[in-house]
Coordinates of C-alpha atoms and ligand atoms in Angstrom, one line a residue:
M1027 CA -4.6 49.9 -3.9
K1028 CA -1.7 49.7 -1.5
H1029 CA -4.0 49.3 1.4
V1030 CA -5.8 46.2 0.0
L1031 CA -2.5 44.7 -0.9
E1032 CA -1.4 45.1 2.7
I1033 CA -4.6 43.6 3.9
L1034 CA -4.1 40.6 1.8
E1035 CA -0.6 40.1 3.1
E1036 CA -1.8 40.6 6.7
R1037 CA -4.5 38.0 6.2
R1038 CA -2.1 35.6 4.6
A1039 CA 0.4 36.0 7.4
E1040 CA -2.4 35.4 9.9
A1041 CA -3.4 32.2 8.1
R1042 CA 0.1 30.9 7.9
L1043 CA 0.4 31.1 11.7
G1044 CA -2.4 28.5 12.0
G1045 CA -3.1 28.0 15.7
G1046 CA -0.5 30.6 16.7
Q1047 CA 3.2 30.7 17.6
G1048 CA 2.7 28.9 20.9
R1049 CA 1.2 25.9 19.3
I1050 CA 3.9 25.9 16.5
D1051 CA 6.5 25.9 19.2
A1052 CA 4.8 23.0 20.9
Q1053 CA 4.7 21.1 17.6
H1054 CA 8.5 21.7 17.2
K1055 CA 9.1 20.6 20.8
K1056 CA 7.5 17.2 20.0
G1057 CA 10.0 16.8 17.1
K1058 CA 7.4 17.5 14.5
L1059 CA 7.3 20.1 11.7
T1060 CA 4.2 22.2 11.0
A1061 CA 1.9 21.4 8.1
R1062 CA 3.4 24.2 5.9
E1063 CA 7.0 23.3 6.8
R1064 CA 6.2 19.7 5.7
I1065 CA 4.8 20.8 2.4
E1066 CA 7.8 23.0 1.8
L1067 CA 10.1 20.0 2.2
L1068 CA 7.9 17.6 0.1
L1069 CA 7.6 19.9 -2.9
D1070 CA 10.1 21.5 -5.2
H1071 CA 11.2 24.8 -3.8
G1072 CA 8.7 27.6 -4.3
S1073 CA 6.3 25.4 -6.3
F1074 CA 3.4 25.2 -3.7
E1075 CA 0.2 26.9 -4.8
E1076 CA -2.1 27.0 -1.8
Y1077 CA -5.9 26.9 -2.0
D1078 CA -8.6 27.8 0.5
M1079 CA -6.3 29.5 2.9
F1080 CA -9.2 31.6 4.2
V1081 CA -11.8 28.9 4.7
Q1082 CA -13.3 28.9 8.2
Q1083 CA -15.5 26.5 10.1
R1084 CA -19.2 27.4 10.5
C1085 CA -20.1 25.4 13.6
T1086 CA -22.2 27.1 16.2
D1087 CA -22.6 24.3 18.8
F1088 CA -20.6 24.0 22.0
G1089 CA -19.4 27.6 21.9
M1090 CA -17.8 27.1 18.5
D1091 CA -19.4 30.3 17.3
Q1092 CA -17.6 32.2 20.0
A1093 CA -14.3 30.3 19.4
A1094 CA -11.6 31.9 17.3
K1095 CA -12.3 31.3 13.6
I1096 CA -8.9 30.2 12.5
P1097 CA -8.3 30.7 8.7
G1098 CA -7.6 27.4 6.9
D1099 CA -9.6 25.3 9.5
G1100 CA -6.8 22.8 10.3
V1101 CA -5.8 21.6 6.9
V1102 CA -3.4 23.1 4.3
T1103 CA -4.3 22.2 0.7
G1104 CA -2.9 22.8 -2.7
W1105 CA -0.6 21.5 -5.4
G1106 CA 3.1 21.8 -6.4
T1107 CA 5.7 19.7 -8.1
V1108 CA 8.1 17.0 -7.2
N1109 CA 11.1 17.0 -9.6
G1110 CA 8.9 19.0 -12.0
R1111 CA 5.9 16.6 -11.9
T1112 CA 2.5 17.8 -10.5
V1113 CA 1.2 16.4 -7.2
Y1114 CA -1.7 17.5 -5.0
V1115 CA -1.1 17.7 -1.3
F1116 CA -3.1 18.2 1.9
A1117 CA -1.5 18.5 5.3
K1118 CA -3.4 18.4 8.5
D1119 CA -2.5 21.3 10.8
F1120 CA -2.4 20.0 14.4
T1121 CA -2.0 23.5 15.7
V1122 CA -5.6 24.3 14.8
L1123 CA -8.0 22.3 17.0
G1124 CA -5.7 19.3 16.8
G1125 CA -6.1 19.1 13.0
S1126 CA -9.6 17.7 13.7
L1127 CA -11.9 17.3 10.7
S1128 CA -15.0 19.6 10.4
E1129 CA -17.4 19.9 7.6
T1130 CA -15.5 22.8 6.0
H1131 CA -12.1 21.1 6.6
A1132 CA -13.5 18.0 4.8
G1133 CA -14.7 20.3 2.0
K1134 CA -11.1 21.5 1.4
I1135 CA -9.9 17.9 1.1
T1136 CA -12.6 16.7 -1.2
K1137 CA -12.1 19.8 -3.4
L1138 CA -8.5 18.8 -3.8
Q1139 CA -9.3 15.1 -4.3
D1140 CA -11.6 16.2 -7.2
M1141 CA -8.9 18.3 -8.7
A1142 CA -6.3 15.6 -8.5
L1143 CA -8.6 13.1 -10.1
K1144 CA -9.8 15.5 -12.8
N1145 CA -6.2 16.5 -13.6
R1146 CA -4.8 12.9 -13.3
A1147 CA -2.1 13.6 -10.8
P1148 CA -1.1 11.8 -7.6
I1149 CA -2.4 13.1 -4.2
I1150 CA -0.5 12.9 -1.0
G1151 CA -2.1 13.4 2.5
L1152 CA 0.1 14.3 5.5
F1153 CA -1.8 13.2 8.7
D1154 CA -1.4 14.7 12.1
A1155 CA -4.9 15.0 13.7
G1156 CA -7.3 14.0 16.4
G1157 CA -10.2 12.7 14.2
A1158 CA -13.6 14.1 13.8
R1159 CA -14.2 17.6 15.2
I1160 CA -16.1 16.5 18.2
Q1161 CA -18.2 19.7 18.5
E1162 CA -19.6 19.2 15.0
G1163 CA -21.0 15.7 15.4
V1164 CA -22.6 14.2 12.4
A1165 CA -21.5 17.0 10.0
A1166 CA -17.9 15.9 10.6
L1167 CA -18.9 12.2 10.0
G1168 CA -20.5 13.2 6.8
G1169 CA -17.3 15.0 5.8
Y1170 CA -15.3 11.8 6.3
G1171 CA -17.8 9.9 4.2
E1172 CA -17.3 12.3 1.4
V1173 CA -13.5 11.9 1.6
F1174 CA -13.8 8.1 1.7
Q1175 CA -16.0 7.9 -1.3
R1176 CA -13.5 9.9 -3.3
N1177 CA -10.6 7.7 -2.2
V1178 CA -12.5 4.7 -3.6
I1179 CA -13.3 6.4 -6.9
A1180 CA -9.7 7.5 -7.4
S1181 CA -8.3 4.1 -6.5
G1182 CA -6.5 2.6 -9.4
V1183 CA -6.8 5.9 -11.4
I1184 CA -4.3 8.2 -9.6
P1185 CA -1.7 7.2 -7.0
Q1186 CA -2.9 8.1 -3.5
I1187 CA -0.3 8.2 -0.7
S1188 CA -0.7 8.8 3.0
L1189 CA 2.1 9.8 5.4
I1190 CA 1.2 9.6 9.1
M1191 CA 3.2 12.2 11.0
G1192 CA 1.4 12.5 14.3
P1193 CA -1.8 11.1 15.8
C1194 CA -4.2 9.5 13.4
A1195 CA -7.3 8.2 15.1
G1196 CA -11.0 7.6 14.6
G1197 CA -12.2 8.7 11.2
D1198 CA -8.8 9.7 10.1
V1199 CA -7.5 6.1 9.8
Y1200 CA -9.9 5.0 7.1
S1201 CA -9.0 7.4 4.4
P1202 CA -5.3 6.3 4.5
A1203 CA -6.4 2.7 4.7
M1204 CA -8.0 3.1 1.2
T1205 CA -5.0 4.8 -0.3
D1206 CA -2.2 2.9 -2.1
F1207 CA 0.5 3.4 0.5
I1208 CA 0.7 4.4 4.1
F1209 CA 4.0 5.5 5.6
M1210 CA 4.7 6.5 9.2
V1211 CA 7.2 8.4 11.3
K1212 CA 8.8 6.5 14.1
D1213 CA 8.0 7.5 17.7
T1214 CA 5.8 10.6 16.8
S1215 CA 3.0 8.9 14.8
Y1216 CA 0.4 6.4 15.7
M1217 CA -2.8 5.1 14.1
F1218 CA -5.8 3.3 15.6
V1219 CA -9.5 3.2 15.3
T1220 CA -10.0 3.6 19.1
G1221 CA -7.3 4.9 21.4
P1222 CA -5.8 3.5 24.6
D1223 CA -8.5 5.0 26.9
V1224 CA -11.4 3.4 25.0
V1225 CA -9.5 0.1 24.8
K1226 CA -9.0 0.1 28.6
T1227 CA -12.8 0.7 29.1
V1228 CA -14.0 -1.9 26.7
T1229 CA -11.4 -4.7 26.9
N1230 CA -9.6 -3.8 30.2
E1231 CA -6.3 -3.9 28.3
N1232 CA -3.5 -1.5 29.3
V1233 CA -1.6 -0.3 26.2
T1234 CA 0.3 2.8 25.3
A1235 CA -0.4 4.6 22.1
E1236 CA 2.9 3.3 20.7
E1237 CA 2.0 -0.3 21.6
L1238 CA -1.4 0.0 20.1
G1239 CA -0.7 1.7 16.9
G1240 CA 2.9 3.1 16.7
A1241 CA 5.1 2.7 13.6
S1242 CA 6.8 -0.2 15.3
V1243 CA 3.5 -2.1 15.3
H1244 CA 2.1 -1.1 11.9
A1245 CA 5.3 -1.5 9.8
T1246 CA 6.0 -5.0 11.2
K1247 CA 3.0 -6.8 12.7
S1248 CA -0.2 -5.4 11.2
S1249 CA 1.3 -4.4 7.9
I1250 CA -0.9 -1.3 7.9
A1251 CA 2.2 0.8 7.2
D1252 CA 4.4 0.2 4.1
R1253 CA 7.4 1.6 5.8
A1254 CA 8.5 3.7 8.8
Y1255 CA 11.0 6.6 8.8
E1256 CA 13.1 8.1 11.5
N1257 CA 11.7 11.6 11.4
D1258 CA 9.6 14.1 9.4
V1259 CA 12.5 15.2 7.1
E1260 CA 13.5 11.6 6.1
A1261 CA 9.9 10.6 5.5
L1262 CA 9.2 13.6 3.3
L1263 CA 12.4 13.2 1.2
Q1264 CA 11.5 9.5 0.8
M1265 CA 8.1 10.5 -0.5
R1266 CA 9.8 12.5 -3.2
R1267 CA 11.8 9.4 -4.1
L1268 CA 8.7 7.3 -4.3
I1269 CA 6.9 9.8 -6.5
D1270 CA 9.7 9.6 -9.0
F1271 CA 8.9 5.9 -9.6
L1272 CA 5.2 6.4 -10.1
P1273 CA 3.2 7.3 -13.2
A1274 CA 0.9 10.3 -12.8
S1275 CA -2.2 8.1 -13.4
N1276 CA -3.4 4.8 -14.9
R1277 CA -3.4 6.4 -18.4
D1278 CA 0.2 7.7 -18.2
D1279 CA 3.3 5.8 -19.0
V1280 CA 5.9 5.2 -16.2
P1281 CA 8.3 8.1 -15.8
E1282 CA 11.6 7.9 -17.6
W1283 CA 14.7 9.3 -16.0
P1284 CA 18.2 9.5 -17.4
S1285 CA 20.1 6.3 -16.5
F1286 CA 23.9 6.2 -16.3
D1287 CA 23.9 2.5 -15.8
D1288 CA 24.7 0.4 -18.9
S1289 CA 21.9 -2.0 -19.7
D1290 CA 24.4 -4.5 -21.0
R1291 CA 26.3 -4.5 -17.8
S1292 CA 27.1 -8.0 -16.7
D1293 CA 27.9 -9.0 -13.2
L1294 CA 30.1 -12.1 -12.9
S1295 CA 29.6 -12.3 -9.1
L1296 CA 26.0 -13.5 -9.9
D1297 CA 27.4 -16.7 -11.3
T1298 CA 28.4 -17.8 -7.8
L1299 CA 25.5 -16.2 -5.8
V1300 CA 23.5 -19.4 -5.5
P1301 CA 25.3 -21.8 -3.1
D1302 CA 26.0 -25.4 -4.2
N1303 CA 24.1 -26.6 -1.2
P1304 CA 20.4 -26.1 -2.0
N1305 CA 19.6 -25.7 1.7
K1306 CA 22.0 -22.8 2.1
P1307 CA 20.4 -19.3 1.9
Y1308 CA 21.7 -16.4 0.0
D1309 CA 20.5 -12.8 0.0
M1310 CA 18.0 -12.1 -2.8
K1311 CA 18.4 -8.4 -2.2
E1312 CA 22.0 -8.6 -3.3
L1313 CA 20.7 -9.9 -6.7
I1314 CA 18.1 -7.1 -6.9
L1315 CA 20.7 -4.4 -6.1
K1316 CA 23.1 -5.8 -8.7
I1317 CA 20.6 -5.9 -11.4
V1318 CA 18.6 -2.7 -11.2
D1319 CA 19.8 0.8 -12.4
E1320 CA 22.4 2.2 -10.0
G1321 CA 21.4 -0.2 -7.3
D1322 CA 18.4 2.1 -6.5
F1323 CA 15.6 0.1 -4.9
F1324 CA 12.6 1.5 -3.0
E1325 CA 11.4 -1.3 -0.9
I1326 CA 7.8 -1.6 0.2
Q1327 CA 6.9 -3.3 3.5
E1328 CA 10.6 -4.0 4.2
A1329 CA 9.9 -5.0 7.8
H1330 CA 6.8 -7.2 7.2
A1331 CA 6.8 -10.7 5.7
K1332 CA 10.4 -10.5 5.0
N1333 CA 10.3 -13.9 3.2
I1334 CA 9.1 -12.0 0.2
V1335 CA 10.7 -8.7 -1.1
T1336 CA 8.6 -6.1 -3.0
G1337 CA 9.6 -2.7 -4.2
F1338 CA 10.2 -0.3 -7.1
A1339 CA 13.4 0.0 -9.1
R1340 CA 14.4 1.0 -12.7
I1341 CA 15.8 -0.7 -15.7
D1342 CA 17.0 1.7 -18.5
G1343 CA 15.6 4.6 -16.5
R1344 CA 12.0 3.2 -16.4
S1345 CA 10.1 1.9 -13.4
V1346 CA 9.6 -1.8 -12.7
G1347 CA 8.0 -3.5 -9.8
I1348 CA 10.2 -6.2 -8.2
V1349 CA 8.8 -9.2 -6.4
A1350 CA 11.3 -11.8 -5.1
N1351 CA 11.3 -14.7 -2.7
Q1352 CA 13.9 -14.2 0.0
P1353 CA 15.8 -17.4 0.9
M1354 CA 17.3 -15.7 3.9
V1355 CA 13.9 -15.7 5.7
L1356 CA 12.0 -18.9 6.3
A1357 CA 13.8 -20.3 3.2
G1358 CA 11.7 -17.9 1.1
V1359 CA 8.5 -19.9 1.7
L1360 CA 5.1 -18.4 0.8
D1361 CA 2.8 -17.9 3.8
S1362 CA -0.3 -15.9 4.3
D1363 CA 1.5 -12.6 5.1
A1364 CA 3.9 -12.9 2.2
S1365 CA 1.1 -13.8 -0.2
R1366 CA -1.0 -10.8 0.9
K1367 CA 1.9 -8.4 0.8
A1368 CA 3.0 -9.4 -2.7
A1369 CA -0.6 -9.6 -4.0
R1370 CA -1.3 -6.0 -3.1
F1371 CA 2.0 -4.9 -4.6
V1372 CA 1.4 -6.8 -7.9
R1373 CA -2.1 -5.3 -8.2
F1374 CA -0.8 -1.8 -7.6
C1375 CA 1.8 -2.3 -10.4
D1376 CA -0.8 -3.7 -12.7
A1377 CA -3.2 -0.9 -12.1
F1378 CA -0.5 1.7 -13.0
S1379 CA 1.1 -0.1 -15.9
I1380 CA 4.4 -0.8 -14.1
P1381 CA 6.0 -3.9 -15.5
L1382 CA 6.7 -6.8 -13.1
V1383 CA 10.0 -8.5 -12.7
T1384 CA 9.8 -11.6 -10.4
F1385 CA 12.7 -13.5 -9.0
V1386 CA 11.8 -17.0 -7.8
D1387 CA 13.4 -19.2 -5.2
V1388 CA 10.5 -20.7 -3.3
P1389 CA 10.3 -24.1 -1.7
G1390 CA 6.4 -24.0 -1.6
F1391 CA 3.7 -22.9 0.8
L1392 CA 4.2 -23.0 4.5
P1393 CA 2.5 -26.1 6.0
G1394 CA 0.8 -26.2 9.4
T1395 CA -2.3 -25.5 11.4
A1396 CA -1.3 -21.9 12.1
Q1397 CA -1.3 -21.2 8.4
E1398 CA -4.3 -23.3 7.5
Y1399 CA -6.5 -21.9 10.3
G1400 CA -5.3 -18.4 9.3
G1401 CA -6.7 -18.9 5.8
L1402 CA -3.6 -19.7 3.8
I1403 CA -5.8 -21.0 1.0
K1404 CA -7.5 -17.7 0.4
H1405 CA -4.4 -15.6 1.1
G1406 CA -2.3 -17.7 -1.2
A1407 CA -5.0 -17.4 -3.8
K1408 CA -4.8 -13.6 -3.6
L1409 CA -1.2 -13.7 -5.0
L1410 CA -2.2 -16.3 -7.6
Y1411 CA -5.2 -14.2 -8.6
A1412 CA -3.1 -11.0 -8.7
Y1413 CA -0.5 -12.4 -11.1
A1414 CA -3.1 -14.2 -13.2
E1415 CA -5.2 -11.0 -13.8
A1416 CA -2.2 -8.8 -14.4
T1417 CA -1.8 -7.6 -18.0
V1418 CA 1.4 -5.6 -17.6
P1419 CA 4.7 -7.1 -19.0
K1420 CA 5.7 -9.9 -16.7
I1421 CA 9.3 -11.2 -16.7
T1422 CA 10.2 -14.0 -14.4
I1423 CA 13.6 -15.4 -13.4
I1424 CA 13.8 -18.6 -11.5
T1425 CA 17.2 -18.6 -9.6
R1426 CA 16.8 -21.8 -7.6
K1427 CA 13.7 -23.6 -6.2
A1428 CA 10.3 -23.3 -7.8
F1429 CA 8.3 -26.1 -6.2
G1430 CA 4.7 -27.1 -6.3
G1431 CA 1.8 -24.6 -6.3
A1432 CA 4.3 -21.8 -5.5
Y1433 CA 6.0 -22.4 -8.9
V1434 CA 2.7 -21.8 -10.6
V1435 CA 1.9 -18.7 -8.5
M1436 CA 5.1 -16.9 -9.0
A1437 CA 4.4 -15.4 -12.4
S1438 CA 4.8 -18.7 -14.2
K1439 CA 4.3 -19.2 -17.9
H1440 CA 0.8 -20.6 -17.1
L1441 CA -0.3 -17.3 -15.6
R1442 CA 0.6 -15.4 -18.8
G1443 CA 4.2 -14.8 -17.9
D1444 CA 5.7 -13.0 -21.0
V1445 CA 9.3 -14.0 -20.6
N1446 CA 10.3 -16.7 -18.2
Y1447 CA 13.9 -17.4 -17.7
A1448 CA 15.7 -19.8 -15.4
W1449 CA 19.3 -19.8 -14.1
P1450 CA 21.2 -23.2 -14.6
S1451 CA 20.8 -23.6 -10.8
A1452 CA 17.0 -23.7 -11.1
Q1453 CA 15.1 -26.6 -9.7
I1454 CA 11.5 -26.7 -11.1
A1455 CA 9.5 -29.6 -9.7
V1456 CA 6.4 -30.6 -7.8
M1457 CA 8.5 -30.7 -4.5
G1458 CA 12.0 -31.2 -3.1
A1459 CA 13.7 -34.7 -3.6
K1460 CA 13.4 -35.8 0.0
G1461 CA 9.7 -35.2 0.3
A1462 CA 9.0 -36.7 -3.2
V1463 CA 11.0 -39.9 -2.6
E1464 CA 9.4 -40.5 0.8
I1465 CA 6.0 -40.4 -0.8
I1466 CA 6.5 -42.3 -4.1
F1467 CA 8.9 -44.9 -2.6
R1468 CA 7.3 -45.2 0.8
Q1469 CA 7.9 -49.0 0.7
D1470 CA 11.7 -48.4 0.7
I1471 CA 11.8 -46.0 3.6
G1472 CA 13.6 -48.5 5.9
D1473 CA 16.4 -49.0 3.3
A1474 CA 18.7 -46.1 3.4
E1475 CA 20.7 -47.2 0.4
K1476 CA 17.7 -47.5 -1.8
I1477 CA 16.3 -44.2 -0.6
A1478 CA 19.6 -42.5 -1.4
A1479 CA 19.6 -44.0 -4.9
R1480 CA 16.0 -43.0 -5.5
T1481 CA 16.7 -39.4 -4.2
K1482 CA 19.7 -39.1 -6.5
E1483 CA 17.6 -40.4 -9.4
Y1484 CA 14.8 -37.9 -8.6
E1485 CA 17.3 -35.0 -8.3
E1486 CA 19.0 -35.8 -11.6
R1487 CA 15.7 -36.1 -13.5
F1488 CA 13.6 -33.3 -12.0
L1489 CA 15.8 -30.8 -10.0
S1490 CA 17.0 -28.8 -12.9
P1491 CA 15.5 -26.2 -15.3
F1492 CA 15.5 -28.6 -18.2
V1493 CA 12.3 -30.6 -17.7
A1494 CA 10.4 -27.3 -17.6
A1495 CA 12.5 -26.0 -20.5
E1496 CA 11.7 -29.1 -22.6
R1497 CA 8.0 -28.2 -22.3
G1498 CA 8.5 -24.5 -23.1
Y1499 CA 7.5 -23.5 -19.6
I1500 CA 10.9 -21.7 -19.5
D1501 CA 11.8 -19.6 -22.5
E1502 CA 15.5 -19.9 -22.0
V1503 CA 18.1 -21.0 -19.4
I1504 CA 20.3 -18.0 -19.0
M1505 CA 23.7 -17.3 -17.4
P1506 CA 23.2 -15.4 -14.2
H1507 CA 25.8 -12.7 -15.1
G1508 CA 23.7 -11.6 -18.1
T1509 CA 20.4 -11.3 -16.2
R1510 CA 20.3 -7.4 -16.3
R1511 CA 20.8 -7.4 -20.1
R1512 CA 18.2 -10.1 -20.6
I1513 CA 15.6 -8.2 -18.5
S1514 CA 16.4 -4.9 -20.2
R1515 CA 15.9 -6.5 -23.7
A1516 CA 12.7 -8.3 -22.6
L1517 CA 11.3 -5.0 -21.3
A1518 CA 12.2 -3.3 -24.6
A1519 CA 10.5 -6.0 -26.6
L1520 CA 7.4 -5.8 -24.4
R1521 CA 7.1 -2.0 -24.4
H1522 CA 4.0 -2.1 -26.6
K1523 CA 2.4 -5.2 -25.2
E1524 CA -1.3 -5.3 -25.6
L1525 CA -3.4 -7.6 -23.5
E1526 CA -6.9 -7.0 -22.1
N1527 CA -9.1 -9.1 -19.8
P1528 CA -12.7 -9.5 -20.8
W1529 CA -15.1 -6.7 -19.7
K1530 CA -16.5 -7.2 -16.2
K1531 CA -18.1 -4.8 -13.7
H1532 CA -15.3 -5.7 -11.4
D1533 CA -13.6 -8.9 -10.4
N1534 CA -14.1 -10.9 -7.3
I1535 CA -10.6 -11.4 -5.8
P1536 CA -10.7 -13.7 -2.8
L1537 CA -10.6 -11.1 0.0
Ligands
HXC2478 C1 -11.9 18.9 18.5 C2 -9.8 18.5 19.2 C3 -9.9 17.1 18.8 C4 -11.1 16.8 18.2 C5 -8.0 17.4 19.6 N1 -8.6 18.6 19.7 N2 -8.8 16.5 19.0 N3 -10.8 19.3 19.1 N4 -12.1 17.7 18.0 N5 -11.3 15.5 17.7 C6 -8.1 19.8 20.3 C7 -7.9 19.7 21.8 O1 -9.1 20.0 22.4 C8 -6.8 20.7 22.0 O2 -7.4 22.0 22.1 C9 -5.9 20.6 20.8 O3 -6.8 20.0 19.8 C10 -4.7 19.8 21.0 O4 -5.1 18.5 21.6 P1 -4.4 17.9 22.8 O5 -5.3 16.9 23.4 O6 -3.9 19.0 23.8 O7 -3.1 17.3 22.2 P2 -2.4 15.9 22.6 O8 -2.2 15.9 24.1 O9 -1.2 15.9 21.8 O10 -3.4 14.7 22.2 C11 -3.7 14.5 20.9 C12 -4.9 13.5 20.8 C13 -6.1 14.0 21.6 C14 -4.4 12.1 21.2 C15 -5.3 13.4 19.3 O11 -6.3 15.4 21.3 C16 -7.3 13.2 21.5 O12 -7.4 12.1 22.0 N6 -8.2 13.8 20.7 C17 -9.6 13.2 20.5 C18 -9.5 12.0 19.6 C19 -10.8 11.4 19.3 O13 -11.4 10.8 20.1 N7 -11.3 11.9 18.1 C20 -12.7 11.6 17.7 C21 -12.6 10.3 17.0 S1 -14.2 9.8 16.5 P3 -6.9 23.1 23.2 O14 -7.7 24.3 22.8 O15 -7.3 22.5 24.5 O16 -5.5 23.2 23.0 C22 -14.1 9.8 14.9 C23 -15.2 9.2 14.3 C24 -15.2 9.4 12.8 O17 -13.1 10.3 14.4 C25 -15.7 8.2 12.1 C26 -15.9 8.3 10.7 C27 -16.2 7.1 10.0

C-alpha cells in the first residue's frame, strides 16, 4: 500500500511542476505567478480541489507523440471557496506549451463549465496562453467552439469572470468576451484577435503588443476590459472582493454580509454637495461613497466613459448596482460609450437580481456628427432598453439636472422606476433654460432684457423638482442628508418585489 501512496505523491508532484522549474522561473522573471500560485491566492486557504491533474494530450501530429506528455495539459481546473462561497476556477498554465489549447485541454475546461452550471456557482478563468495548440489544428478549434457554446448557455445563469494575466490571443479572446467581466493585469497581459506580426503583414501597421491590446488600451479605449490592476496579487485579491458582491446564480439572492454602518446614518455634507451654480461640477463619486455601506464601492469600467459611473456597493449589507451620471466629466452627458457601458451593467444586475440605485445629473445626450455617425441613437437606446426591461427593484435619485430624453432613460418613473426621489436642487425639464428660451422665444433673441426675463420665467417654472412631483413622476422631494436612510427603507420595502415581463424566446435589444 505504501508504495502506491508514494507513486500517487510522486505523480502529483510531477503534475504540479507543469512545464518544469526552468519555465516556472521564467514565469516569475516576467513578474507573473504560476497557474497554481494564482489559484492559491484567489481561493480561501487550502480550499482548492483540483480535477483532471493527470489528463494528457493525445495529439500525434508534428512530433507531438514524441513530445513530453505533461500531466494537466496546460490548464489547472477545480473548485474552492471565496470567503466560504463555492467558485469554480480554471487557470491556464503558460509553462506547458504556452498554455495553448488542445482538445484535451478544452475538455478539462468544458467539464468544469458543466459542473459550475449544474451546481449554480460562479466560474472564474485565469488566462495566460498562446491560443489554439497549433500542432492540433481543427481539434483545437473544435475545443474552443465547445467552450464558447457553454459560455453562452451559462450567460445570465451563473456569473462568469475572466482575468487576463498574460498573453491572450486568437481563440482565447472569445471566451472572455462572452463572460460577464474581463479584468487585466497592467504591463504583463494583452488581448488581441491577431498579434502584431499579422497586423504588420496585413495592414502594414507597426504596433507593439501593448499598443495593440495591453491593459492601457482595453481598460480605456476599447472598453473590452472592465478594469486593470497593477499586478497578479492585486488582481486576484480584487476578484475575491468582486465575488463577495455577486449572487451564486440567477436563482440565488444577493449575498448578505454583516454591516457595521447604520442605515439611518445621515450626512449633512450632502446638503451642500450640489453647487448653487448649475454649470459647476461636483464629484458624484463623493455622493456614492458617502451613501453606501462603509464607503465600499467596486467600480466597473472606472477608466472608460467616465461621464457615467457604474459599480457594486452594499446597503444594509446587501449588494446593489450603482449607476450615476458624473458631472465632473463632460458635464455628465450621455454619449454612445456611456450608454453602452451603463446598459451592459444594468443588464448584468437585472439578470442576477441585484437592485439598481441610479443617481441622476444629466444635461441630455451629446450632440454632434461624431456621436450621430457613431450610432448614438442605437447606443442610447441600449440604455433605455436595459432600464425598461429590468424587473429588479429600481430606486432613482435626481440630484440636479434631468433633461430631455436622458431624464426618461435614467430609470425614470415611466420605465417602471419603483421609487423615484429628487433632491430640492433637481431640475427636471425638457432642456436647460438657455436652449429652451432661444427656441420658444426666437423672435426676442436680439433683445437681451426680454431674453433674460424669459429665461428667469422658464427657470422658475420648470427648473425645479416640483413640476414633475406635481404629476407624480417623482414620489417625494427628499433632503440630501437623508438619502441613505431613504434608499435603505425603499430597498427593504421592495425586498419581495414581483414583476415579470411577458414570455418571449428572447428579446431583441438594439445591438
Ligand atoms: C503550441 C505554443 C503556442 C501555441 C506558444 N507555444 N503558443 N505551442 N501552440 N499556440 C509554445 C512555444 O512554442 C514555446 O514552446 C512556449 O509555448 C512558450 O512560448 P514562447 O513563444 O517562447 O513565449 P513568449 O515569447 O512569451 O510568447 C508568447 C506568445 C507566442 C506571444 C503567446 O508564443 C505566440 O505568439 N504564440 C502563438 C500565438 C498564436 O498565433 N496562436 C494561435 C492563434 S490561432 P518552447 O518549447 O519553444 O518553449 C487561434 C485560432 C482559434 O487561436 C480560433 C477559434 C475560434
